[in-house]
CSV table of C-alpha atoms in Angstrom, one decimal:
chain,number,residue,atom,x,y,z
A,1,MET,CA,48.2,-14.8,89.7
A,2,ALA,CA,48.7,-18.5,88.9
A,3,SER,CA,51.8,-19.2,86.8
A,4,ASN,CA,49.7,-20.8,84.0
A,5,ASN,CA,48.1,-17.3,83.5
A,6,LEU,CA,51.4,-15.6,83.0
A,7,ARG,CA,51.3,-14.7,79.4
A,8,LEU,CA,54.8,-13.4,79.1
A,9,GLU,CA,56.6,-15.6,81.6
A,10,GLY,CA,60.3,-15.7,80.9
A,11,LYS,CA,60.2,-13.0,78.3
A,12,VAL,CA,62.2,-9.8,78.2
A,13,ALA,CA,60.8,-6.5,77.0
A,14,ILE,CA,62.0,-3.0,76.3
A,15,ILE,CA,59.4,-0.2,76.5
A,16,THR,CA,60.4,3.3,75.2
A,17,GLY,CA,58.5,6.1,76.9
A,18,GLY,CA,57.8,3.5,79.6
A,19,ALA,CA,57.9,5.9,82.6
A,20,SER,CA,54.3,7.3,82.3
A,21,GLY,CA,51.0,7.0,80.6
A,22,ILE,CA,50.5,4.0,78.3
A,23,GLY,CA,54.1,3.1,78.7
A,24,GLU,CA,54.0,2.8,82.5
A,25,THR,CA,50.7,0.9,82.4
A,26,THR,CA,52.2,-1.5,79.9
A,27,THR,CA,55.3,-1.9,82.0
A,28,ARG,CA,53.3,-2.9,85.0
A,29,LEU,CA,51.1,-5.2,83.0
A,30,PHE,CA,54.0,-7.0,81.4
A,31,SER,CA,55.7,-7.4,84.7
A,32,ALA,CA,52.5,-8.8,86.2
A,33,HIS,CA,52.5,-11.4,83.4
A,34,GLY,CA,56.0,-12.6,84.2
A,35,ALA,CA,58.2,-10.4,81.9
A,36,SER,CA,61.4,-8.7,82.8
A,37,VAL,CA,61.0,-5.1,81.6
A,38,ILE,CA,63.5,-2.3,80.7
A,39,ILE,CA,62.0,1.2,80.9
A,40,ALA,CA,63.8,3.3,78.2
A,41,ASP,CA,62.9,6.9,78.8
A,42,ILE,CA,64.4,10.4,79.1
A,43,ASN,CA,62.7,11.0,82.4
A,44,ASP,CA,65.3,9.6,84.8
A,45,SER,CA,63.7,10.3,88.1
A,46,LEU,CA,60.3,9.0,87.1
A,47,GLY,CA,61.8,6.0,85.2
A,48,HIS,CA,63.8,4.9,88.3
A,49,LEU,CA,60.7,5.4,90.5
A,50,VAL,CA,58.5,3.2,88.4
A,51,ALA,CA,61.2,0.5,88.1
A,52,ALA,CA,61.8,0.5,91.8
A,53,SER,CA,58.0,0.2,92.5
A,54,ILE,CA,57.7,-3.1,90.6
A,55,SER,CA,58.4,-6.4,92.4
A,56,PRO,CA,60.1,-8.7,92.7
A,57,PRO,CA,63.3,-6.5,92.8
A,58,GLY,CA,65.2,-6.8,89.5
A,59,ARG,CA,62.1,-7.6,87.5
A,60,CYS,CA,62.2,-4.1,86.0
A,61,SER,CA,65.1,-1.8,85.3
A,62,PHE,CA,65.6,1.7,83.9
A,63,ILE,CA,68.0,3.0,81.2
A,64,HIS,CA,68.2,6.6,80.0
A,65,CYS,CA,67.1,6.7,76.4
A,66,ASP,CA,66.5,9.5,73.9
A,67,VAL,CA,65.1,7.7,71.0
A,68,ARG,CA,66.5,10.2,68.5
A,69,ASN,CA,70.0,8.9,69.5
A,70,GLU,CA,70.9,5.6,67.9
A,71,LEU,CA,73.5,4.9,70.5
A,72,HIS,CA,70.9,5.1,73.2
A,73,LEU,CA,68.6,2.6,71.6
A,74,ALA,CA,71.6,0.3,70.9
A,75,ALA,CA,72.6,0.6,74.5
A,76,ALA,CA,69.0,-0.3,75.7
A,77,VAL,CA,69.1,-3.5,73.6
A,78,ASP,CA,72.6,-4.3,74.9
A,79,HIS,CA,71.3,-3.8,78.4
A,80,ALA,CA,68.5,-6.2,77.9
A,81,ILE,CA,70.8,-8.9,76.6
A,82,THR,CA,73.6,-8.4,79.2
A,83,THR,CA,71.2,-8.0,82.2
A,84,TYR,CA,68.5,-10.5,81.3
A,85,GLY,CA,70.1,-12.7,78.6
A,86,ARG,CA,67.7,-12.0,75.7
A,87,LEU,CA,65.2,-9.7,74.1
A,88,ASP,CA,61.8,-10.9,73.1
A,89,ILE,CA,59.6,-7.8,72.9
A,90,MET,CA,60.2,-4.2,71.9
A,91,PHE,CA,57.4,-1.7,72.5
A,92,SER,CA,58.3,1.5,70.6
A,93,ASN,CA,56.1,4.0,72.4
A,94,ALA,CA,57.9,7.2,73.0
A,95,GLY,CA,56.6,10.3,71.3
A,96,VAL,CA,56.0,14.1,71.4
A,97,ALA,CA,53.1,16.3,70.7
A,98,GLY,CA,54.7,18.4,68.0
A,99,PRO,CA,53.5,21.8,66.8
A,100,LEU,CA,49.8,22.5,66.9
A,101,THR,CA,49.5,24.2,63.5
A,102,GLY,CA,48.2,23.5,60.1
A,103,ILE,CA,50.4,23.0,57.1
A,104,LEU,CA,50.4,26.7,56.1
A,105,GLY,CA,52.1,27.8,59.2
A,106,LEU,CA,54.3,24.7,59.8
A,107,ASP,CA,57.8,25.5,61.2
A,108,PRO,CA,60.4,23.1,59.5
A,109,ALA,CA,62.4,22.8,62.7
A,110,SER,CA,59.3,21.7,64.7
A,111,LEU,CA,58.4,19.3,62.0
A,112,ASP,CA,61.9,17.8,62.0
A,113,GLN,CA,61.8,17.4,65.8
A,114,THR,CA,58.4,15.6,65.6
A,115,LEU,CA,59.6,13.3,62.9
A,116,ALA,CA,62.9,12.6,64.7
A,117,VAL,CA,61.2,11.3,67.8
A,118,HIS,CA,58.3,9.4,66.1
A,119,VAL,CA,59.8,8.2,62.9
A,120,ARG,CA,63.5,8.1,63.4
A,121,GLY,CA,63.0,6.8,67.0
A,122,THR,CA,60.6,4.0,65.8
A,123,ALA,CA,62.9,3.0,62.9
A,124,LEU,CA,65.9,2.8,65.3
A,125,ALA,CA,63.9,0.8,67.8
A,126,ILE,CA,62.9,-1.7,65.2
A,127,LYS,CA,66.4,-1.8,63.7
A,128,HIS,CA,68.2,-2.6,66.9
A,129,ALA,CA,65.6,-4.9,68.4
A,130,GLY,CA,65.2,-6.7,65.1
A,131,ARG,CA,68.9,-7.2,64.8
A,132,ALA,CA,69.1,-8.7,68.3
A,133,MET,CA,66.1,-11.0,67.7
A,134,VAL,CA,67.4,-12.2,64.4
A,135,ALA,CA,70.9,-12.8,65.7
A,136,ALA,CA,69.6,-14.9,68.6
A,137,GLY,CA,67.0,-16.7,66.5
A,138,THR,CA,64.2,-15.3,68.7
A,139,ARG,CA,60.7,-15.3,67.4
A,140,GLY,CA,60.2,-11.8,68.7
A,141,SER,CA,57.5,-9.2,68.7
A,142,ILE,CA,57.9,-5.5,68.0
A,143,ILE,CA,54.9,-3.2,68.7
A,144,CYS,CA,54.8,0.4,67.7
A,145,THR,CA,52.4,3.1,69.0
A,146,ALA,CA,50.7,4.8,66.1
A,147,SER,CA,47.3,6.6,66.5
A,148,VAL,CA,44.0,7.0,64.9
A,149,ALA,CA,45.7,10.0,63.3
A,150,ALA,CA,47.6,7.4,61.2
A,151,ILE,CA,44.2,6.4,59.7
A,152,HIS,CA,42.5,9.7,58.9
A,153,GLY,CA,43.6,13.3,58.2
A,154,GLY,CA,42.1,16.1,60.3
A,155,LEU,CA,42.3,14.3,63.6
A,156,ALA,CA,45.5,15.9,64.8
A,157,PRO,CA,48.0,18.6,63.7
A,158,ALA,CA,49.8,18.2,60.4
A,159,ALA,CA,53.2,17.2,61.9
A,160,TYR,CA,51.7,14.6,64.3
A,161,THR,CA,49.5,13.2,61.6
A,162,THR,CA,52.4,12.9,59.2
A,163,ALA,CA,54.6,11.2,61.9
A,164,LYS,CA,52.0,8.7,62.8
A,165,HIS,CA,51.3,7.8,59.2
A,166,ALA,CA,55.0,7.2,58.8
A,167,VAL,CA,55.1,5.0,61.9
A,168,LEU,CA,52.4,2.8,60.5
A,169,GLY,CA,54.2,2.6,57.2
A,170,LEU,CA,57.5,1.6,59.0
A,171,ALA,CA,55.7,-1.1,60.9
A,172,LYS,CA,54.3,-2.6,57.6
A,173,ALA,CA,57.7,-2.4,55.9
A,174,ALA,CA,59.4,-4.0,58.8
A,175,ALA,CA,56.8,-6.8,59.1
A,176,ALA,CA,57.3,-7.7,55.5
A,177,GLU,CA,61.1,-7.7,55.9
A,178,LEU,CA,61.4,-9.4,59.2
A,179,GLY,CA,58.6,-12.0,58.8
A,180,GLY,CA,61.0,-14.3,57.1
A,181,LYS,CA,63.2,-14.3,60.2
A,182,GLY,CA,60.3,-15.1,62.5
A,183,VAL,CA,59.9,-11.6,63.9
A,184,ARG,CA,56.5,-10.0,64.1
A,185,VAL,CA,55.8,-6.3,63.8
A,186,ASN,CA,52.5,-4.6,64.6
A,187,CYS,CA,51.0,-1.3,65.7
A,188,VAL,CA,48.4,-0.1,68.2
A,189,SER,CA,46.4,3.0,67.3
A,190,PRO,CA,44.5,4.5,70.2
A,191,TYR,CA,41.8,7.1,70.2
A,192,LEU,CA,42.0,10.2,72.5
A,193,LEU,CA,43.3,9.0,75.9
A,194,ALA,CA,43.7,10.9,79.2
A,195,THR,CA,47.3,10.2,80.0
A,196,PRO,CA,49.2,12.6,82.4
A,197,LEU,CA,51.0,14.2,79.5
A,198,THR,CA,47.9,14.6,77.4
A,199,CYS,CA,46.0,16.2,80.2
A,200,GLY,CA,48.9,18.5,81.0
A,201,GLY,CA,49.0,19.5,77.3
A,202,TYR,CA,45.4,20.3,77.2
A,203,GLY,CA,45.4,22.0,80.6
A,204,VAL,CA,42.4,19.9,81.8
A,205,ASP,CA,42.0,17.1,84.3
A,206,ALA,CA,41.4,13.5,83.2
A,207,ALA,CA,37.7,13.7,83.9
A,208,LYS,CA,37.2,16.6,81.6
A,209,LEU,CA,39.3,15.1,78.8
A,210,GLU,CA,37.4,11.8,79.1
A,211,GLU,CA,34.1,13.6,79.0
A,212,LYS,CA,35.0,15.3,75.8
A,213,SER,CA,36.4,12.1,74.4
A,214,CYS,CA,33.3,10.1,75.2
A,215,ALA,CA,31.0,12.8,73.8
A,216,GLY,CA,32.4,12.2,70.3
A,217,ALA,CA,33.3,8.5,70.4
A,218,ASN,CA,31.2,6.1,68.3
A,219,LEU,CA,31.0,3.5,71.1
A,220,LYS,CA,28.9,4.7,74.0
A,221,GLY,CA,29.0,3.6,77.6
A,222,ALA,CA,32.7,3.0,77.7
A,223,VAL,CA,35.8,5.1,78.4
A,224,LEU,CA,39.1,4.4,76.8
A,225,LYS,CA,41.8,3.9,79.5
A,226,ALA,CA,45.5,3.2,79.3
A,227,THR,CA,44.7,-0.3,80.5
A,228,ASP,CA,42.8,-0.9,77.3
A,229,VAL,CA,45.8,-0.1,75.2
A,230,ALA,CA,48.1,-2.0,77.4
A,231,ALA,CA,45.9,-5.1,77.1
A,232,ALA,CA,46.1,-4.8,73.3
A,233,VAL,CA,49.9,-4.5,73.5
A,234,LEU,CA,50.0,-7.5,75.8
A,235,PHE,CA,48.1,-9.6,73.2
A,236,LEU,CA,50.5,-8.5,70.4
A,237,ALA,CA,53.5,-9.3,72.6
A,238,SER,CA,52.3,-12.7,73.7
A,239,ASP,CA,52.4,-16.0,71.9
A,240,GLU,CA,48.6,-15.8,71.6
A,241,SER,CA,49.1,-13.5,68.6
A,242,GLY,CA,51.8,-15.8,67.1
A,243,PHE,CA,50.5,-15.4,63.5
A,244,VAL,CA,49.6,-11.7,63.7
A,245,SER,CA,52.0,-9.4,61.9
A,246,GLY,CA,51.7,-6.2,59.9
A,247,HIS,CA,48.5,-5.5,61.7
A,248,ASN,CA,47.3,-2.1,63.0
A,249,PHE,CA,45.2,-2.8,66.2
A,250,VAL,CA,42.9,0.2,66.3
A,251,ILE,CA,41.5,1.0,69.8
A,252,ASP,CA,38.9,3.6,69.1
A,253,GLY,CA,35.5,2.1,69.8
A,254,GLY,CA,34.8,2.2,66.1
A,255,THR,CA,35.2,5.9,65.8
A,256,THR,CA,37.3,5.9,62.6
A,257,VAL,CA,34.8,3.8,60.7
A,258,VAL,CA,32.2,6.6,60.9
A,259,ASN,CA,32.2,9.4,58.2
A,260,TYR,CA,31.4,12.5,60.3
A,261,THR,CA,31.0,14.6,57.2
A,262,ILE,CA,27.8,12.9,56.1
A,263,VAL,CA,26.0,12.3,59.4
A,264,GLN,CA,23.3,14.6,60.8
A,265,ASP,CA,24.2,18.3,61.1
A,266,ASP,CA,24.0,18.5,64.9
A,267,PHE,CA,26.4,15.6,65.4
A,268,ARG,CA,29.4,17.8,65.1
A,269,SER,CA,28.6,19.5,68.4
A,270,SER,CA,29.4,16.2,70.1
A,271,ARG,CA,32.7,15.5,68.4
A,272,PRO,CA,35.6,14.5,70.7
A,273,ILE,CA,37.3,17.8,71.1
A,274,GLY,CA,36.3,20.1,68.2
A,275,THR,CA,38.5,23.1,67.5
A,276,VAL,CA,40.6,24.2,70.4
A,277,GLU,CA,38.8,27.5,70.5
A,278,ASN,CA,35.4,25.9,70.8
A,279,ILE,CA,36.0,24.5,74.3
A,280,GLY,CA,38.8,26.8,75.4
A,281,LEU,CA,41.4,24.2,75.8
A,282,ARG,CA,45.0,25.4,76.3
A,283,ILE,CA,47.7,23.4,74.5
A,284,VAL,CA,51.2,23.3,75.8
A,285,LEU,CA,53.4,22.0,73.1
A,286,GLY,CA,55.3,18.9,74.3
A,287,THR,CA,59.1,19.1,74.4
A,288,VAL,CA,59.7,15.7,76.1
A,289,GLN,CA,59.4,12.3,74.8
A,290,ASP,CA,56.6,10.4,76.4
A,291,ASP,CA,53.5,8.5,75.6
A,292,PHE,CA,51.5,11.0,73.5
A,293,SER,CA,49.4,8.7,71.4
A,294,GLY,CA,46.3,10.5,72.8
A,295,LEU,CA,47.0,13.8,71.0
A,296,ILE,CA,43.9,13.9,69.0
A,297,VAL,CA,42.1,17.2,68.5
A,298,PRO,CA,39.4,16.6,65.9
A,299,GLY,CA,38.4,19.7,64.1
A,300,ARG,CA,40.3,22.1,61.8
A,301,PHE,CA,44.0,22.6,62.2
A,302,GLY,CA,44.4,25.5,59.9
A,303,ASP,CA,46.6,28.4,60.9
A,304,ARG,CA,45.2,30.8,63.4
A,305,PRO,CA,46.3,34.4,63.7
A,306,GLY,CA,48.4,35.1,66.7
A,307,ARG,CA,49.4,31.5,67.4
A,308,SER,CA,53.1,30.9,67.6
A,309,ASP,CA,54.7,27.5,66.9
A,310,LYS,CA,57.4,28.1,69.5
């Protein structure tokens, strides 16, 4: 790749949840475009493995980070500055699935856990990255992973939908506050995406998940990949988006612009996933922080007899 095509040359980025899925794909793309990247993740073995696989040596490093812990995020920012001398980009991407229940059966502890990772984690990432950028006079970029579930209700369980709406609100508030300091804050909101964790959660392989995703997507003839989301994040991280802030970059093939309640009756049979029972998918509730932006299960998420939140 010619140096004049390196869109992040000389920049330093932190990616939470960067050891797999969208996070890993973005880590590799950022590195390929000349950025030094810190993977901040709770999966130590995978994080070290990804970091070691990126060349040249030292271009990418790993730090253990539970985004619920403010000290961990502060340490990740300190690591960026002490190791690479600066921080230009924060991609707040870590997340969990949360409980697959409707509001009537919602367990408060499970709700708290979901909000702690998505909302508290995002707020702390913005806080500490923003502080470092403002202190250094860096015209930085902060990108947060939201979801199409931050746009409409009914696309994901109650806790996840709540959390992603809050992430979008946080990004807007931060964009308004930090704009005067030259720091941009934006979101990316992907549609259903076959990441390793998403496929594991549904108990299906990537091909099956993509088949169901494509069946209900508005845009036909294309399949959403992690590379599509990473490309959007790259744009928002780069100087090419220098006047873009407070924006929610929706990557859904136009699906959220369609009102599925007023289209022809037989359309519902081809919605992305439908209810879990309709296609027999098994959901394993996520307990690790990772890239889980693809947790979209359109259909009804009311309480179902016999389903436990635990």
